[in-house]
Short mmCIF file of C-alpha atoms and ligand atoms in Angstrom, two decimals:
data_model
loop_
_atom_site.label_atom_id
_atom_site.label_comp_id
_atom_site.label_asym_id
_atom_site.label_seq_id
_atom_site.Cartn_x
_atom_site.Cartn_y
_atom_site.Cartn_z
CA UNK A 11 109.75 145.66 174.51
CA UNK A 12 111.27 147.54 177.87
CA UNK A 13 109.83 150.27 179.63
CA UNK A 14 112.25 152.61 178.57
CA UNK A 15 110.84 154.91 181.42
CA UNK A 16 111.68 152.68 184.32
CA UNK A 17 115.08 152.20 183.26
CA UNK A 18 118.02 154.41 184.71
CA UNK A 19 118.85 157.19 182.44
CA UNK A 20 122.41 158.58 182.42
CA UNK A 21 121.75 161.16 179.75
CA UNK A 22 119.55 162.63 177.12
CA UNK A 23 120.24 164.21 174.02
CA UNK A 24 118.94 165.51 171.21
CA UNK A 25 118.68 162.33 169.70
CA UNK A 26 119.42 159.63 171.38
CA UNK A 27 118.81 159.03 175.49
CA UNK A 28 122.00 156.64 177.58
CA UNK A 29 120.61 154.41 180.12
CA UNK A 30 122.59 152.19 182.79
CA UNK A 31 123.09 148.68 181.77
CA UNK A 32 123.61 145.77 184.41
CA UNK A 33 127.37 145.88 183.38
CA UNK A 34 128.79 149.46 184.80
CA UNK A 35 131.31 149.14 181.76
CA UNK A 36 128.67 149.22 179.31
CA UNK A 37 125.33 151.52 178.54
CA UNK A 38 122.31 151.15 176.44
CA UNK A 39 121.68 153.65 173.73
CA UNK A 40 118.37 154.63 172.44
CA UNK A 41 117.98 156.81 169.39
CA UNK A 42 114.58 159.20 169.55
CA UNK A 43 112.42 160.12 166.65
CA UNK A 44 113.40 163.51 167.66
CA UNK A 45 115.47 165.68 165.14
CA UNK A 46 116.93 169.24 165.88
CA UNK A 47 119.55 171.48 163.15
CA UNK A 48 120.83 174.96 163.31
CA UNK A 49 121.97 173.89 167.29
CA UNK A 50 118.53 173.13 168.19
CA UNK A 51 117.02 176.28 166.84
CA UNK A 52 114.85 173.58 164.14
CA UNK A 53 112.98 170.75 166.04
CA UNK A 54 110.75 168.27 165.02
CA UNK A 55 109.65 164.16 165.63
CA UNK A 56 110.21 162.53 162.31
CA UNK A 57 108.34 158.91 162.69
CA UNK A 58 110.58 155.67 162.92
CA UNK A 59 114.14 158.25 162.36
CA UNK A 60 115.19 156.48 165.26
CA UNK A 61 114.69 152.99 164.30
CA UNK A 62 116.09 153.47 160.86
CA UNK A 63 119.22 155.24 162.17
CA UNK A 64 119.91 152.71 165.30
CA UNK A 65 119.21 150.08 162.13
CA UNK A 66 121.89 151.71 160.03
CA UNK A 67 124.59 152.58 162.78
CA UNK A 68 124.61 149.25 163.40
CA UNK A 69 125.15 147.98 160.51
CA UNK A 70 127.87 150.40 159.70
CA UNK A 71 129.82 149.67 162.76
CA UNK A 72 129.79 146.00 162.51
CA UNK A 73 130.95 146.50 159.41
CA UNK A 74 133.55 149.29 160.27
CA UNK A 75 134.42 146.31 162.99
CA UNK A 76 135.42 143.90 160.90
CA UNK A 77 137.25 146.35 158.84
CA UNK A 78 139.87 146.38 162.03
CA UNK A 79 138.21 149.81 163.39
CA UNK A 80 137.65 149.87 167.35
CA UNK A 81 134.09 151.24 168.26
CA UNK A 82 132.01 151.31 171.21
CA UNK A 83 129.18 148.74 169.68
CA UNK A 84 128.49 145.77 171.01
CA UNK A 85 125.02 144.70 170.00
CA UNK A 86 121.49 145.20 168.81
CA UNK A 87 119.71 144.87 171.95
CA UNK A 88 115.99 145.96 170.53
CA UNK A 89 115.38 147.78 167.13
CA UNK A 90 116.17 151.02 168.39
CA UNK A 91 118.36 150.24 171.44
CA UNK A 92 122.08 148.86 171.39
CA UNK A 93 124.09 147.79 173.97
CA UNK A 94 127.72 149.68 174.03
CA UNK A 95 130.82 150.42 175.83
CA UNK A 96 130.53 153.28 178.15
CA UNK A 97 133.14 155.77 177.44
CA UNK A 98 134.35 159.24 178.61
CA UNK A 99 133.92 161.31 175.22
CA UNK A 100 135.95 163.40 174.20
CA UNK A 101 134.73 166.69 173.44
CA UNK A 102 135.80 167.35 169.73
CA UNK A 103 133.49 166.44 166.96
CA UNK A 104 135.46 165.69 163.73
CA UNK A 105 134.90 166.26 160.29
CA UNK A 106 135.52 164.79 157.31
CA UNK A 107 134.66 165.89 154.05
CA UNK A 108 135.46 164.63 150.47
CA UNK A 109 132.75 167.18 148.48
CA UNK A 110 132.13 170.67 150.08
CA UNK A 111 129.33 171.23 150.78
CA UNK A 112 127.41 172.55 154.17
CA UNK A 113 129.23 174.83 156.76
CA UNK A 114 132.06 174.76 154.63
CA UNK A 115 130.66 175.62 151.49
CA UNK A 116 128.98 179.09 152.91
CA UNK A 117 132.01 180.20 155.31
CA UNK A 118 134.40 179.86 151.99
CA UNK A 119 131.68 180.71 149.79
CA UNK A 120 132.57 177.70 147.13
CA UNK A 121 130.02 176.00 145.36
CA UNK A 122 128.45 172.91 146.84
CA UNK A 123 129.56 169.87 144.68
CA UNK A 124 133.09 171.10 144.02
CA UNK A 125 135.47 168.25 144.47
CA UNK A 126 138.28 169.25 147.10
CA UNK A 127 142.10 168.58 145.74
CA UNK A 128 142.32 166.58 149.28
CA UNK A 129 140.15 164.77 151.79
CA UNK A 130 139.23 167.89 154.47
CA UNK A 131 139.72 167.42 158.24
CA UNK A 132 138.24 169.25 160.66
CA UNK A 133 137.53 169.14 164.35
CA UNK A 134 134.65 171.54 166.25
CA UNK A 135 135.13 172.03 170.17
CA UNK A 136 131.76 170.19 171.30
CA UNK A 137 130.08 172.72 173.36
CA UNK A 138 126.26 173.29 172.25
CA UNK A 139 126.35 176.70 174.22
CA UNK A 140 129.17 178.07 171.83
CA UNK A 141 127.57 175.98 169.08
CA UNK A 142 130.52 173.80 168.56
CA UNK A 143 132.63 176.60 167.16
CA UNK A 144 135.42 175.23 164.74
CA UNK A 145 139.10 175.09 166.32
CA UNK A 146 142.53 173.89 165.39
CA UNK A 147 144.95 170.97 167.08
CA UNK A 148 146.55 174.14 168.66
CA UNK A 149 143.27 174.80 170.29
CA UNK A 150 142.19 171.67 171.22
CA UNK A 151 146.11 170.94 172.78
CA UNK A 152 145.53 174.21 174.55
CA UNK A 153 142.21 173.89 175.81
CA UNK A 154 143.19 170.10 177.38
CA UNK A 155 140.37 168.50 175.02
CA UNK A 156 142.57 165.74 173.95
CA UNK A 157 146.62 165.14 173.81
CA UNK A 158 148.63 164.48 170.73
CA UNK A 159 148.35 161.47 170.91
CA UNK A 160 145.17 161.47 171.01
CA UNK A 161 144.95 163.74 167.52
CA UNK A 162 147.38 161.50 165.57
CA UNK A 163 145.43 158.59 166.61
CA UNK A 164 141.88 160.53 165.52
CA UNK A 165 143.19 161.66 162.34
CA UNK A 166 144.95 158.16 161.16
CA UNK A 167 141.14 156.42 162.27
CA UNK A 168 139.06 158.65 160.98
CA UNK A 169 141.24 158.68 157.25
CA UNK A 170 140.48 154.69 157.64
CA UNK A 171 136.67 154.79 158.25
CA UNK A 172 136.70 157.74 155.57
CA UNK A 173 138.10 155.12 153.34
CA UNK A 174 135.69 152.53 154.68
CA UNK A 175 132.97 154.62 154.63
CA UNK A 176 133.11 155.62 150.86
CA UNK A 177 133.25 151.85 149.34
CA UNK A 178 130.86 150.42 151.64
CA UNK A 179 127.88 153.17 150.46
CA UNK A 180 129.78 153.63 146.46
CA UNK A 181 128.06 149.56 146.83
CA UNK A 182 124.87 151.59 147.55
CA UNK A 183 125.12 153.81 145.02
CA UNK A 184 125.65 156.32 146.78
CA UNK A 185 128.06 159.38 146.79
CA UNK A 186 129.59 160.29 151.08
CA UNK A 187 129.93 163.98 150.75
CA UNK A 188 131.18 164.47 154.44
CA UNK A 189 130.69 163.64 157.92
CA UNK A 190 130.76 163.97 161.40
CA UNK A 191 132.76 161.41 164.02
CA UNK A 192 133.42 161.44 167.84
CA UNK A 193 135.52 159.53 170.15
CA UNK A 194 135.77 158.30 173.13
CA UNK A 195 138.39 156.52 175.54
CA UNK A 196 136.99 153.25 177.30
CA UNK A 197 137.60 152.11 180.86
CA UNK A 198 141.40 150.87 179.60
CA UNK A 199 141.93 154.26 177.81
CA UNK A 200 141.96 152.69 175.05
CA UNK A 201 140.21 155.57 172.49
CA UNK A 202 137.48 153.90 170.19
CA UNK A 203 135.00 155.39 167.95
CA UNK A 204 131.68 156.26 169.36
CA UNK A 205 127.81 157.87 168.65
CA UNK A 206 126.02 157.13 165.61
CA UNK A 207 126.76 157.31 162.05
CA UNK A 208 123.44 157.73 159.87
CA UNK A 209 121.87 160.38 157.80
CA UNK A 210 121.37 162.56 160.43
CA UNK A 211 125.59 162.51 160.74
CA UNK A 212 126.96 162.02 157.34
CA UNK A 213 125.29 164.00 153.71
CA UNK A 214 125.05 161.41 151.46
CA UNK A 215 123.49 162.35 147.78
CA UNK A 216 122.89 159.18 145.43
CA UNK A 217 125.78 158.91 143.25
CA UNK A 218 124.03 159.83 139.80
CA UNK A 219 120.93 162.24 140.64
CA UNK A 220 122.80 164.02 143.23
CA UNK A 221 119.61 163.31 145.24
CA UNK A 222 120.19 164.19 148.81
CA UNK A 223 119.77 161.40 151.09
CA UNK A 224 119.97 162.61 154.72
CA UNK A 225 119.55 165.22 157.28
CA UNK A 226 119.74 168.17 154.58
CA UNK A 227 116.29 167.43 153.70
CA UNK A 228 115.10 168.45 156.98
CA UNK A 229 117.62 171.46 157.90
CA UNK A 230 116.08 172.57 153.87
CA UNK A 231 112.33 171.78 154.06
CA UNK A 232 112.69 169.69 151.14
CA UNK A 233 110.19 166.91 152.25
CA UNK A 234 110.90 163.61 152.71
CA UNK A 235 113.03 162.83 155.14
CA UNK A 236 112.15 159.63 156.69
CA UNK A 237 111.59 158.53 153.03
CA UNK A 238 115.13 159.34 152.65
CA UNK A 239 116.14 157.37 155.36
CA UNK A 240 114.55 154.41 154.09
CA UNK A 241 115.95 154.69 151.17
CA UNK A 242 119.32 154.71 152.55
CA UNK A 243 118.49 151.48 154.34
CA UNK A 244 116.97 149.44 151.55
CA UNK A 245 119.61 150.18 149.12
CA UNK A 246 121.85 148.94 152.35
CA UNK A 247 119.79 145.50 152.01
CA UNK A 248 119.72 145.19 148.57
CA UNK A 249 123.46 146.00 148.33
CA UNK A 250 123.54 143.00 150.77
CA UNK A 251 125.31 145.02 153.69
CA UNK A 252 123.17 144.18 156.08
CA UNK A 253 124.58 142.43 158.68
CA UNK A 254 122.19 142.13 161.56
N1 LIG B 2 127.34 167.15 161.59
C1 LIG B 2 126.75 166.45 162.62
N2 LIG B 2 126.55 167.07 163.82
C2 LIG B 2 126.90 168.36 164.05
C3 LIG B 2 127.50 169.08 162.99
C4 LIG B 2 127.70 168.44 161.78
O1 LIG B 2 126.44 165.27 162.48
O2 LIG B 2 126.70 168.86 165.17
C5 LIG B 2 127.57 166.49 160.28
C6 LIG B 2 126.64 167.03 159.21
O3 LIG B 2 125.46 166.26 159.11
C7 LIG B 2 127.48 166.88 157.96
C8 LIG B 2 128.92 167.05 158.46
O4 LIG B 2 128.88 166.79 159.85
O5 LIG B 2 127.35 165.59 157.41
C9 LIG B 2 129.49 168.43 158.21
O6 LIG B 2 128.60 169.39 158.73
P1 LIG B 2 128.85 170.95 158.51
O7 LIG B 2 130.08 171.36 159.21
O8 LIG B 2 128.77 171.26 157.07
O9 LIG B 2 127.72 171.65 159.36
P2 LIG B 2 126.18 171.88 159.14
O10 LIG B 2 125.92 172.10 157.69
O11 LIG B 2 125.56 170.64 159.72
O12 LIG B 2 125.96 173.09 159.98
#
């Protein structure tokens, strides 16, 4: 086990901190107990939140890996710490949904649970002082936050890890409601997917109960949120996903 505090920190979050690696085209990632909703307005420490979710990101994007998606993982370096590619984000957070639910459910005022007649894209400007307000490709063109090319490219991956996404946790009987991606171009421009992809980013509900299986539980008070988490992660296992 490091000493995570002599190591050179680039950055810290709200849940995860970015420290130098030897390689200055690479960074290590460590993902804190901490958890935050409503834009930091909820906090708490949720024990071993950051284990499971390094655990399951990692799993997720080897898997999204050998699927043919580019990412920004390169290995499990300690339970909670992975060794990436460093990359210059880019400052949209994109959305995908297949059931409403969340955000989009109370700005339209539709029910949670209603099927969509399409998959929903959406990308947020990420800028915690505005609260990552929701914008448009005409926005995000206009603002200089990424090129068209850049957009197409974004749109076409994330369809393909939406895809992805939805058979490898249907295996885990479980249902992916919607979730939350971001990008990033590495030192050959070359634009990959990046951050995590866990409970804490995606709303997963188990595919019969409707159980929900990730952050909601804590943004609700409805108990059980590391619980959750480890449910996720066993039914991972046992679906034999688990490719550490
Ligand atoms: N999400 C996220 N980080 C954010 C905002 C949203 O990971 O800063 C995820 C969220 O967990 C959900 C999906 O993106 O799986 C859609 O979130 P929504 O827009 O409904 O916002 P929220 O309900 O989180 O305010």
């Amino acid at each position: 086990m490091q000493n995570y505090d002599l190591k050179d920190m680039i950055y810290e979050g709200k849940a995860k901190k970015i420290f130098k690696s030897q390689n200055s085209d690479e960074v290590e990632i460590y993902y804190k107990d901490d958890a935050t909703a409503f834009n930091n307005l909820k906090k708490s420490s949720l024990k071993n939140k950051g284990e499971i979710n390094a655990t399951i990101t990692a799993c997720i994007y080897k898997y999204l890996e050998k699927n043919g998606i580019n990412t920004h993982f390169i290995k499990v370096l300690e339970p909670r710490l992975h060794l990436c590619k460093k990359v210059k984000i880019i400052p949209l957070e994109v959305i995908v949904r297949n059931i409403i639910a969340g955000s989009f459910a109370k700005r339209l005022n539709i029910k949670e649970g209603t099927k969509p007649k399409n998959v929903i894209f959406e990308i947020c400007y990420k800028n915690d002082e505005l609260g990552d307000p929701l914008i448009n490709d005409s926005h995000a063109l206009a603002l200089g936050l990424a090129t068209k090319e850049d957009l197409t490219q974004i749109y076409s991956m994330a369809s393909k890890i939406n895809n992805l996404l939805k058979e490898f946790f249907l295996k885990c009987d479980i249902d992916l409601i919607d979730f939350k991606l971001e990008f990033g171009k590495d030192k050959d421009s070359n634009l990959i997917l990046a951050d995590e992809i866990s409970p804490d980013s995606c709303r997963l509900w188990d595919k019969e109960t409707h159980k929900k299986l990730d952050k909601d539980r804590f943004r609700e008070d409805l108990g059980g949120v590391v619980k959750a988490y480890e449910e996720v992660l066993l039914r991972i296992r046992k679906a034999g996903l688990l490719c550490l």
